[in-house]
Coordinates of C-alpha atoms in Angstrom, one line a residue:
M1 CA 0.0 0.0 0.0
W2 CA 2.8 2.4 0.9
N3 CA 4.4 1.9 -2.5
V4 CA 1.1 2.8 -4.2
L5 CA 0.5 5.9 -2.1
N6 CA 4.0 7.1 -2.5
W7 CA 3.8 6.6 -6.3
L8 CA 0.5 8.6 -6.4
Q9 CA 2.1 11.4 -4.4
K10 CA 5.3 11.6 -6.4
N11 CA 3.6 11.3 -9.8
L12 CA 0.8 13.9 -9.6
V13 CA 1.4 14.7 -13.2
W14 CA -0.1 11.3 -13.9
S15 CA -2.2 10.4 -10.9
I16 CA -4.5 13.5 -11.1
P17 CA -5.4 13.0 -14.8
L18 CA -6.0 9.3 -14.0
A19 CA -8.4 10.3 -11.2
M20 CA -10.2 12.7 -13.6
L21 CA -10.5 10.0 -16.3
A22 CA -11.8 7.5 -13.7
G23 CA -14.4 10.0 -12.5
L24 CA -15.5 10.8 -16.0
G25 CA -15.9 7.1 -16.7
F26 CA -17.8 6.4 -13.5
G27 CA -20.2 9.2 -14.2
Q28 CA -21.1 7.5 -17.5
V29 CA -21.9 4.1 -16.0
A30 CA -23.5 5.0 -12.7
D31 CA -25.4 7.8 -11.0
P32 CA -22.7 9.7 -9.0
G33 CA -25.1 11.6 -6.8
F34 CA -24.4 9.4 -3.8
L35 CA -20.7 10.4 -3.9
R36 CA -21.6 13.8 -2.5
S37 CA -21.7 12.2 1.0
A38 CA -18.0 11.4 0.6
I39 CA -16.9 15.0 0.1
L40 CA -16.5 15.9 3.8
P41 CA -14.6 12.7 4.7
L42 CA -12.4 13.1 1.7
T43 CA -11.8 16.8 2.6
F44 CA -10.7 15.8 6.1
L45 CA -8.4 13.1 4.6
M46 CA -7.0 15.8 2.3
V47 CA -6.4 18.5 4.9
Y48 CA -5.6 16.8 8.3
P49 CA -2.4 15.0 7.2
M50 CA -1.1 18.3 5.8
M51 CA -1.7 19.9 9.2
V52 CA 0.1 17.3 11.1
T53 CA 3.3 18.1 9.2
M54 CA 2.8 21.9 9.4
N55 CA 5.1 23.7 11.8
V56 CA 3.0 26.6 13.1
K57 CA 6.0 27.8 15.2
E58 CA 7.6 29.1 12.0
L59 CA 5.3 32.1 12.4
L60 CA 7.3 33.1 15.5
K61 CA 10.7 33.1 13.9
P62 CA 12.1 36.5 13.1
G63 CA 13.5 37.7 9.8
G64 CA 12.4 37.6 6.2
G65 CA 10.0 40.5 6.7
T66 CA 10.4 42.0 3.2
L67 CA 10.1 38.6 1.5
Q68 CA 6.9 37.7 3.5
G69 CA 5.5 41.1 3.0
T70 CA 6.0 41.0 -0.8
T71 CA 4.4 37.5 -0.9
L72 CA 1.3 38.9 1.0
V73 CA 1.0 41.8 -1.5
I74 CA 1.1 39.5 -4.5
N75 CA -1.3 36.9 -2.9
F76 CA -3.9 39.2 -1.4
L77 CA -3.8 42.4 -3.5
L78 CA -2.6 41.4 -7.0
M79 CA -3.9 37.9 -7.4
P80 CA -7.5 38.6 -6.4
V81 CA -7.5 41.4 -9.0
I82 CA -6.2 39.0 -11.6
G83 CA -8.6 36.3 -10.7
Y84 CA -11.6 38.7 -10.7
A85 CA -10.6 40.3 -14.0
A86 CA -10.0 36.9 -15.7
G87 CA -13.4 35.8 -14.5
L88 CA -15.1 38.8 -16.0
L89 CA -13.1 38.4 -19.3
F90 CA -13.7 34.7 -19.9
F91 CA -16.8 33.8 -17.9
A92 CA -18.9 36.9 -17.7
D93 CA -22.1 34.9 -17.9
Q94 CA -21.0 31.9 -15.7
P95 CA -21.0 33.2 -12.1
M96 CA -20.0 29.9 -10.5
V97 CA -17.0 29.5 -12.7
R98 CA -16.0 33.1 -11.9
L99 CA -16.4 32.1 -8.2
A100 CA -14.0 29.1 -8.8
L101 CA -11.4 31.3 -10.4
L102 CA -11.6 33.8 -7.6
L103 CA -11.4 31.1 -5.0
T104 CA -8.1 29.8 -6.5
A105 CA -6.8 33.3 -6.5
L106 CA -7.7 33.9 -2.9
L107 CA -6.2 30.8 -1.3
P108 CA -2.4 30.7 -1.8
T109 CA 0.2 28.1 -0.9
S110 CA -0.1 24.4 -0.2
G111 CA 2.1 21.7 1.1
M112 CA 3.5 21.5 -2.4
T113 CA 4.8 25.0 -2.0
I114 CA 7.4 23.6 0.3
S115 CA 8.2 20.5 -1.8
W116 CA 8.7 22.4 -5.0
T117 CA 10.8 25.1 -3.4
G118 CA 13.0 22.3 -2.1
F119 CA 13.2 20.6 -5.5
A120 CA 14.3 23.9 -7.0
K121 CA 16.8 24.4 -4.2
G122 CA 15.1 27.5 -2.9
N123 CA 14.7 28.9 0.6
V124 CA 12.6 26.1 2.2
P125 CA 12.2 27.7 5.7
A126 CA 10.8 30.9 4.0
A127 CA 8.4 28.6 2.0
V128 CA 7.2 27.0 5.2
K129 CA 6.5 30.3 6.8
M130 CA 4.7 31.4 3.6
T131 CA 2.5 28.3 3.7
V132 CA 1.4 28.9 7.3
V133 CA 0.8 32.6 6.8
G134 CA -1.0 32.0 3.4
L135 CA -3.2 29.3 4.9
I136 CA -4.4 31.4 7.8
A137 CA -4.7 34.7 6.0
G138 CA -6.4 33.2 3.0
S139 CA -8.9 31.3 5.1
L140 CA -9.9 34.5 7.0
L141 CA -9.9 36.9 4.0
A142 CA -11.6 34.6 1.4
P143 CA -15.2 35.0 2.6
V144 CA -14.8 38.8 2.7
Y145 CA -13.3 39.0 -0.8
L146 CA -16.0 36.7 -2.2
K147 CA -18.8 38.9 -0.7
L148 CA -17.2 42.1 -1.9
L149 CA -16.3 41.0 -5.4
L150 CA -19.0 38.5 -6.3
G151 CA -21.8 39.3 -3.8
T152 CA -23.9 41.0 -6.5
V153 CA -23.9 38.0 -8.9
V154 CA -23.7 35.0 -6.6
E155 CA -25.4 34.7 -3.2
I156 CA -22.4 34.3 -0.9
P157 CA -23.5 32.8 2.5
V158 CA -20.6 34.5 4.4
L159 CA -21.4 32.8 7.7
Q160 CA -21.6 29.4 6.0
V161 CA -18.3 30.0 4.2
F162 CA -16.7 30.9 7.5
M163 CA -18.2 27.8 9.2
Q164 CA -16.9 25.6 6.3
I165 CA -13.4 27.0 6.6
A166 CA -13.5 26.5 10.4
L167 CA -14.5 22.8 9.7
I168 CA -12.0 22.1 6.9
V169 CA -9.1 24.4 8.0
F170 CA -9.0 25.4 11.6
L171 CA -10.4 22.1 13.1
P172 CA -7.8 20.0 11.2
L173 CA -5.1 22.5 12.1
G174 CA -5.9 22.2 15.8
L175 CA -6.2 18.4 15.6
G176 CA -3.0 18.2 13.5
T177 CA -1.0 20.4 15.9
L178 CA -2.2 18.2 18.8
T179 CA -1.3 15.0 16.9
Q180 CA 2.2 16.4 16.1
R181 CA 2.9 17.3 19.7
W182 CA 1.7 13.9 20.9
L183 CA 3.9 12.1 18.4
I184 CA 6.9 14.3 19.2
G185 CA 6.4 13.7 22.9
K186 CA 6.1 10.0 22.4
Y187 CA 8.8 9.4 19.9
G188 CA 11.0 12.5 19.9
E189 CA 11.4 15.2 17.3
P190 CA 14.2 13.5 15.2
H191 CA 12.1 10.3 14.9
F192 CA 9.0 12.3 14.0
N193 CA 10.8 14.4 11.3
Q194 CA 12.7 11.4 9.8
K195 CA 10.3 8.5 10.1
L196 CA 6.7 9.6 10.8
K197 CA 6.3 13.0 9.1
P198 CA 6.9 11.6 5.5
K199 CA 4.1 9.1 6.0
F200 CA 1.3 11.7 6.2
P201 CA 1.5 13.6 2.8
P202 CA 0.6 10.4 0.7
F203 CA -2.7 10.2 2.6
S204 CA -3.4 13.9 1.8
T205 CA -2.8 13.1 -1.9
L206 CA -5.3 10.3 -1.6
G207 CA -7.9 12.8 -0.4
V208 CA -7.1 15.1 -3.3
L209 CA -7.5 12.3 -5.8
G210 CA -10.8 11.3 -4.2
I211 CA -12.2 14.8 -4.4
V212 CA -11.0 15.2 -8.0
F213 CA -12.7 11.9 -8.8
V214 CA -16.0 13.0 -7.2
S215 CA -16.0 16.4 -8.9
M216 CA -15.4 14.9 -12.3
A217 CA -18.0 12.2 -11.8
L218 CA -20.6 14.7 -10.9
K219 CA -19.9 16.7 -14.1
S220 CA -19.4 13.7 -16.4
Q221 CA -22.7 14.0 -18.2
D222 CA -22.3 17.7 -18.9
I223 CA -18.7 17.2 -20.1
F224 CA -19.7 14.5 -22.6
A225 CA -22.7 16.5 -23.7
N226 CA -20.4 19.5 -24.3
P227 CA -16.9 18.4 -25.3
G228 CA -15.7 21.9 -25.7
L229 CA -16.2 22.6 -22.0
L230 CA -12.8 21.5 -20.9
P231 CA -10.7 23.4 -23.4
G232 CA -12.7 26.5 -22.6
L233 CA -11.8 26.2 -19.0
L234 CA -8.2 25.2 -19.4
L235 CA -7.1 28.2 -21.6
P236 CA -8.0 30.9 -19.0
L237 CA -6.3 28.8 -16.3
V238 CA -3.1 28.5 -18.3
L239 CA -3.1 32.2 -18.9
V240 CA -3.6 33.1 -15.3
Y241 CA -0.8 30.7 -14.1
A242 CA 1.5 32.0 -16.8
L243 CA 0.8 35.7 -15.8
N244 CA 1.2 34.8 -12.1
S245 CA 4.6 33.0 -12.8
A246 CA 5.9 35.9 -14.9
I247 CA 5.0 38.6 -12.4
S248 CA 6.5 36.6 -9.5
T249 CA 9.6 35.8 -11.4
V250 CA 10.2 39.5 -12.4
V251 CA 9.6 40.7 -8.8
G252 CA 11.8 37.9 -7.4
K253 CA 14.7 38.6 -9.7
A254 CA 14.5 42.4 -9.0
M255 CA 14.2 42.2 -5.2
F256 CA 15.7 39.0 -3.8
K257 CA 18.6 36.5 -4.0
R258 CA 18.1 33.2 -5.7
G259 CA 16.8 31.1 -2.8
D260 CA 14.3 33.8 -1.7
A261 CA 13.2 34.5 -5.2
I262 CA 12.4 30.8 -5.8
A263 CA 10.4 30.7 -2.5
L264 CA 8.5 33.8 -3.6
V265 CA 7.5 32.2 -6.9
Y266 CA 6.3 29.0 -5.4
G267 CA 4.7 30.9 -2.5
T268 CA 2.6 32.9 -4.9
V269 CA 2.0 30.6 -7.9
M270 CA 1.0 27.5 -6.0
R271 CA -2.6 27.8 -4.9
N272 CA -4.4 25.8 -2.1
L273 CA -6.7 24.1 -4.6
S274 CA -7.7 21.5 -2.0
I275 CA -9.4 24.0 0.3
A276 CA -10.9 25.9 -2.8
L277 CA -12.4 22.6 -3.9
A278 CA -13.8 21.8 -0.5
I279 CA -15.4 25.2 -0.2
A280 CA -16.9 25.0 -3.7
M281 CA -18.4 21.5 -3.1
G282 CA -19.3 22.0 0.6
V283 CA -20.8 25.4 0.6
F284 CA -22.5 25.7 -2.8
G285 CA -23.8 22.1 -3.1
S286 CA -24.9 21.1 -6.6
A287 CA -24.3 24.6 -7.9
G288 CA -20.7 24.3 -6.9
A289 CA -20.1 21.4 -9.4
D290 CA -19.3 24.0 -12.1
A291 CA -16.8 25.6 -9.8
A292 CA -15.4 22.3 -8.8
L293 CA -14.7 21.3 -12.4
L294 CA -12.5 24.4 -13.0
I295 CA -10.6 23.8 -9.7
A296 CA -10.0 20.2 -10.6
L297 CA -8.5 21.2 -13.9
A298 CA -6.4 23.7 -12.1
Y299 CA -4.6 20.8 -10.4
I300 CA -3.3 19.7 -13.8
V301 CA -2.1 23.1 -14.8
Q302 CA -0.5 23.8 -11.4
V303 CA 1.4 20.6 -11.2
Q304 CA 2.7 20.9 -14.8
A305 CA 3.6 24.6 -14.2
A306 CA 5.5 23.7 -11.0
A307 CA 7.4 20.8 -12.6
W308 CA 8.5 22.9 -15.7
Y309 CA 9.5 25.8 -13.5
V310 CA 11.9 23.6 -11.6
K311 CA 13.7 22.9 -14.9
L312 CA 13.9 26.6 -15.6
T313 CA 15.1 27.9 -12.2
D314 CA 18.8 27.7 -13.0
R315 CA 18.3 29.5 -16.3
L316 CA 16.2 32.2 -14.6
F317 CA 18.1 32.7 -11.3
G318 CA 21.5 31.1 -11.9
A319 CA 22.8 27.9 -10.5
P320 CA 22.5 27.3 -6.7
P321 CA 25.6 28.1 -4.6
A322 CA 28.0 25.1 -4.5
A323 CA 28.1 23.3 -1.2
A324 CA 31.2 24.1 0.8
A325 CA 33.9 21.6 0.3
P326 CA 34.7 19.4 3.3
A327 CA 37.9 20.3 5.2
P328 CA 40.7 17.9 4.5
A329 CA 41.4 15.2 7.1
K330 CA 44.3 15.9 9.4
A331 CA 47.2 13.5 9.3
G332 CA 47.8 11.2 12.2

């Protein structure tokens, strides 16, 4: 089982499209309506393991103020404007799809922010702090932004959105923190970091794949009835991610050293699609299926964008500093 879970996590480029195809096929041979009851358990499976591995104490560490501040400006001033404008431009008559695009813009960073920053040899501690700050700030600000920007075209139940966020973000965060402390107290921090911590992310990936499967199954009939639906959603997503990557790259190169610049890119381009999907499906019910479809497709774009960007980092920011050579052994 571990081999399967690890493969799914390490090969998201393949596992997410496979989950989408499986959902599409299931929706053609069976009535997927009963799958709605699986959304909340899958959401918890998706979020809780990520919270167990999250180090909230990173918030208390000093330093990196300019980097974190720049990240916040991009994530909570620039990206909401881009998400809202893209929604108006491409989906003016589809309010729920506009909602999905805005949700992805409002919820930055995920566990993959840290992973991809590490793959690209960026500043991982800064990425960890971005992830914690982005999760908390995005969860608190998203209902307010949704009401202000889309409240005239979509009925936004602000209290219900806050309750859903409390259920899928802050409850797992509290339980995850308690679980982390218990495991560290029982086994020690080195054992937790080396042996236990790596076992949690694959379960989170399983939750992601389950939610993607459900969202595609619920929209299967509509997709087969309108084959042009997917390309029409993918193009705006590709453009938004490309614009986001370009802006973050320019700002990173202009303001920061290599490691910090890479953390900035992955801390602003990677979006918390898991929570966006959970809000769309959990708060807006059947109407949220249109929103869920765009967010599910965003997984494909995001993973591909992150993987390609790793290959470009040396060209964009230069090679990482060489590791210091070990001191020669003393004779005798």
